[in-house]
Amino acid sequence: MKFWPTFIVSLGILVVVLLPGSTIPNPKIVGLDKIVHFTMFFIWMVTVRHDFSFVKNWLLLVIGLFFSILTELFQLFVEARSFEVYDLLADTIGVITGLLLSPYLLSLFKK
């Protein structure tokens, strides 16, 4: 199946965002959680762009924003987790950056 990378990364993001807050290590590094959010959604968008190269960029952006919002909403139902606007912002920046850089990154892997 061609879409395995997207499926695996999407599942990984869902697992991470649905972990109870009490199980997440807190190394007390300011902004680390935002870097994690950015990185997850950056990697997600690169895999989505790889697997769904036939889909228009604007639609991938909308789908990425929807997935980001959905993951934040899911956290409302998880112990010691919450909807955070700054996490959503980090996710969005990761989606946009992944969308912009994925053609270049994917061309490197094809060589």
Tab-separated table of C-alpha atoms in Angstrom:
chain	number	residue	atom	x	y	z
A	1	MET	CA	0.000	0.000	0.000
A	2	LYS	CA	1.450	3.328	-1.043
A	3	PHE	CA	0.110	5.340	1.896
A	4	TRP	CA	1.832	3.454	4.742
A	5	PRO	CA	4.228	6.289	5.681
A	6	THR	CA	1.355	8.731	6.186
A	7	PHE	CA	-0.651	6.164	8.114
A	8	ILE	CA	2.262	5.304	10.423
A	9	VAL	CA	3.214	8.942	11.122
A	10	SER	CA	-0.447	9.904	11.666
A	11	LEU	CA	-0.891	7.036	14.096
A	12	GLY	CA	2.325	8.024	15.892
A	13	ILE	CA	1.094	11.597	16.313
A	14	LEU	CA	-2.236	10.383	17.675
A	15	VAL	CA	-0.499	8.107	20.175
A	16	VAL	CA	1.766	10.936	21.384
A	17	VAL	CA	-0.975	13.551	21.731
A	18	LEU	CA	-3.312	11.108	23.480
A	19	LEU	CA	-0.833	10.077	26.176
A	20	PRO	CA	-2.040	11.143	29.605
A	21	GLY	CA	-0.156	14.190	30.841
A	22	SER	CA	1.134	12.281	33.853
A	23	THR	CA	3.065	9.880	31.570
A	24	ILE	CA	4.922	12.582	29.654
A	25	PRO	CA	8.417	13.411	30.899
A	26	ASN	CA	8.932	17.078	31.735
A	27	PRO	CA	12.619	17.979	31.317
A	28	LYS	CA	11.875	21.648	32.135
A	29	ILE	CA	13.290	22.887	28.816
A	30	VAL	CA	11.354	25.980	27.791
A	31	GLY	CA	9.662	25.529	24.433
A	32	LEU	CA	10.599	21.876	24.003
A	33	ASP	CA	6.960	20.831	23.633
A	34	LYS	CA	6.509	23.375	20.815
A	35	ILE	CA	9.572	21.982	19.033
A	36	VAL	CA	8.064	18.503	19.357
A	37	HIS	CA	4.749	19.716	17.915
A	38	PHE	CA	6.500	21.483	15.044
A	39	THR	CA	8.640	18.425	14.278
A	40	MET	CA	5.737	15.968	14.356
A	41	PHE	CA	3.660	17.999	11.933
A	42	PHE	CA	6.645	18.851	9.719
A	43	ILE	CA	7.426	15.140	9.311
A	44	TRP	CA	3.735	14.394	8.868
A	45	MET	CA	3.418	16.888	6.019
A	46	VAL	CA	6.528	15.574	4.265
A	47	THR	CA	5.097	12.033	4.363
A	48	VAL	CA	1.676	13.269	3.253
A	49	ARG	CA	3.276	15.188	0.367
A	50	HIS	CA	5.196	12.050	-0.592
A	51	ASP	CA	2.164	9.768	-0.472
A	52	PHE	CA	-0.363	12.216	-1.913
A	53	SER	CA	1.720	14.135	-4.449
A	54	PHE	CA	-1.318	14.313	-6.724
A	55	VAL	CA	-3.244	16.486	-4.221
A	56	LYS	CA	-3.088	20.288	-4.555
A	57	ASN	CA	-0.995	22.171	-1.992
A	58	TRP	CA	-3.912	24.278	-0.758
A	59	LEU	CA	-5.907	21.131	0.020
A	60	LEU	CA	-2.958	19.551	1.844
A	61	LEU	CA	-2.698	22.735	3.903
A	62	VAL	CA	-6.384	22.575	4.818
A	63	ILE	CA	-6.109	18.880	5.704
A	64	GLY	CA	-2.998	19.569	7.811
A	65	LEU	CA	-4.718	22.381	9.699
A	66	PHE	CA	-7.764	20.182	10.254
A	67	PHE	CA	-5.618	17.323	11.596
A	68	SER	CA	-3.808	19.740	13.903
A	69	ILE	CA	-7.062	21.138	15.295
A	70	LEU	CA	-8.449	17.629	15.673
A	71	THR	CA	-5.446	16.462	17.707
A	72	GLU	CA	-5.756	19.461	20.012
A	73	LEU	CA	-9.490	18.834	20.478
A	74	PHE	CA	-8.835	15.159	21.293
A	75	GLN	CA	-6.572	16.258	24.133
A	76	LEU	CA	-9.571	17.821	25.883
A	77	PHE	CA	-10.648	14.263	26.721
A	78	VAL	CA	-7.269	13.086	28.053
A	79	GLU	CA	-6.161	13.315	31.687
A	80	ALA	CA	-3.878	16.310	32.343
A	81	ARG	CA	-3.926	17.431	28.691
A	82	SER	CA	-5.604	20.461	27.153
A	83	PHE	CA	-6.220	22.394	23.957
A	84	GLU	CA	-3.341	24.830	23.637
A	85	VAL	CA	-3.324	27.605	21.061
A	86	TYR	CA	0.484	27.723	21.027
A	87	ASP	CA	0.635	23.989	20.309
A	88	LEU	CA	-1.786	24.592	17.454
A	89	LEU	CA	0.452	27.393	16.203
A	90	ALA	CA	3.538	25.143	16.362
A	91	ASP	CA	1.604	22.423	14.498
A	92	THR	CA	0.540	24.930	11.840
A	93	ILE	CA	4.070	26.236	11.347
A	94	GLY	CA	5.249	22.620	11.028
A	95	VAL	CA	2.555	21.905	8.421
A	96	ILE	CA	3.403	25.009	6.385
A	97	THR	CA	7.168	24.464	6.619
A	98	GLY	CA	6.762	20.806	5.669
A	99	LEU	CA	4.599	21.754	2.721
A	100	LEU	CA	7.116	24.337	1.511
A	101	LEU	CA	10.234	22.188	2.001
A	102	SER	CA	8.864	18.761	1.074
A	103	PRO	CA	9.469	19.077	-2.687
A	104	TYR	CA	13.143	19.829	-2.023
A	105	LEU	CA	13.530	17.139	0.658
A	106	LEU	CA	11.734	14.495	-1.383
A	107	SER	CA	13.887	15.256	-4.424
A	108	LEU	CA	16.987	14.615	-2.289
A	109	PHE	CA	15.723	11.151	-1.371
A	110	LYS	CA	14.911	10.286	-4.991
A	111	LYS	CA	18.513	10.824	-6.111
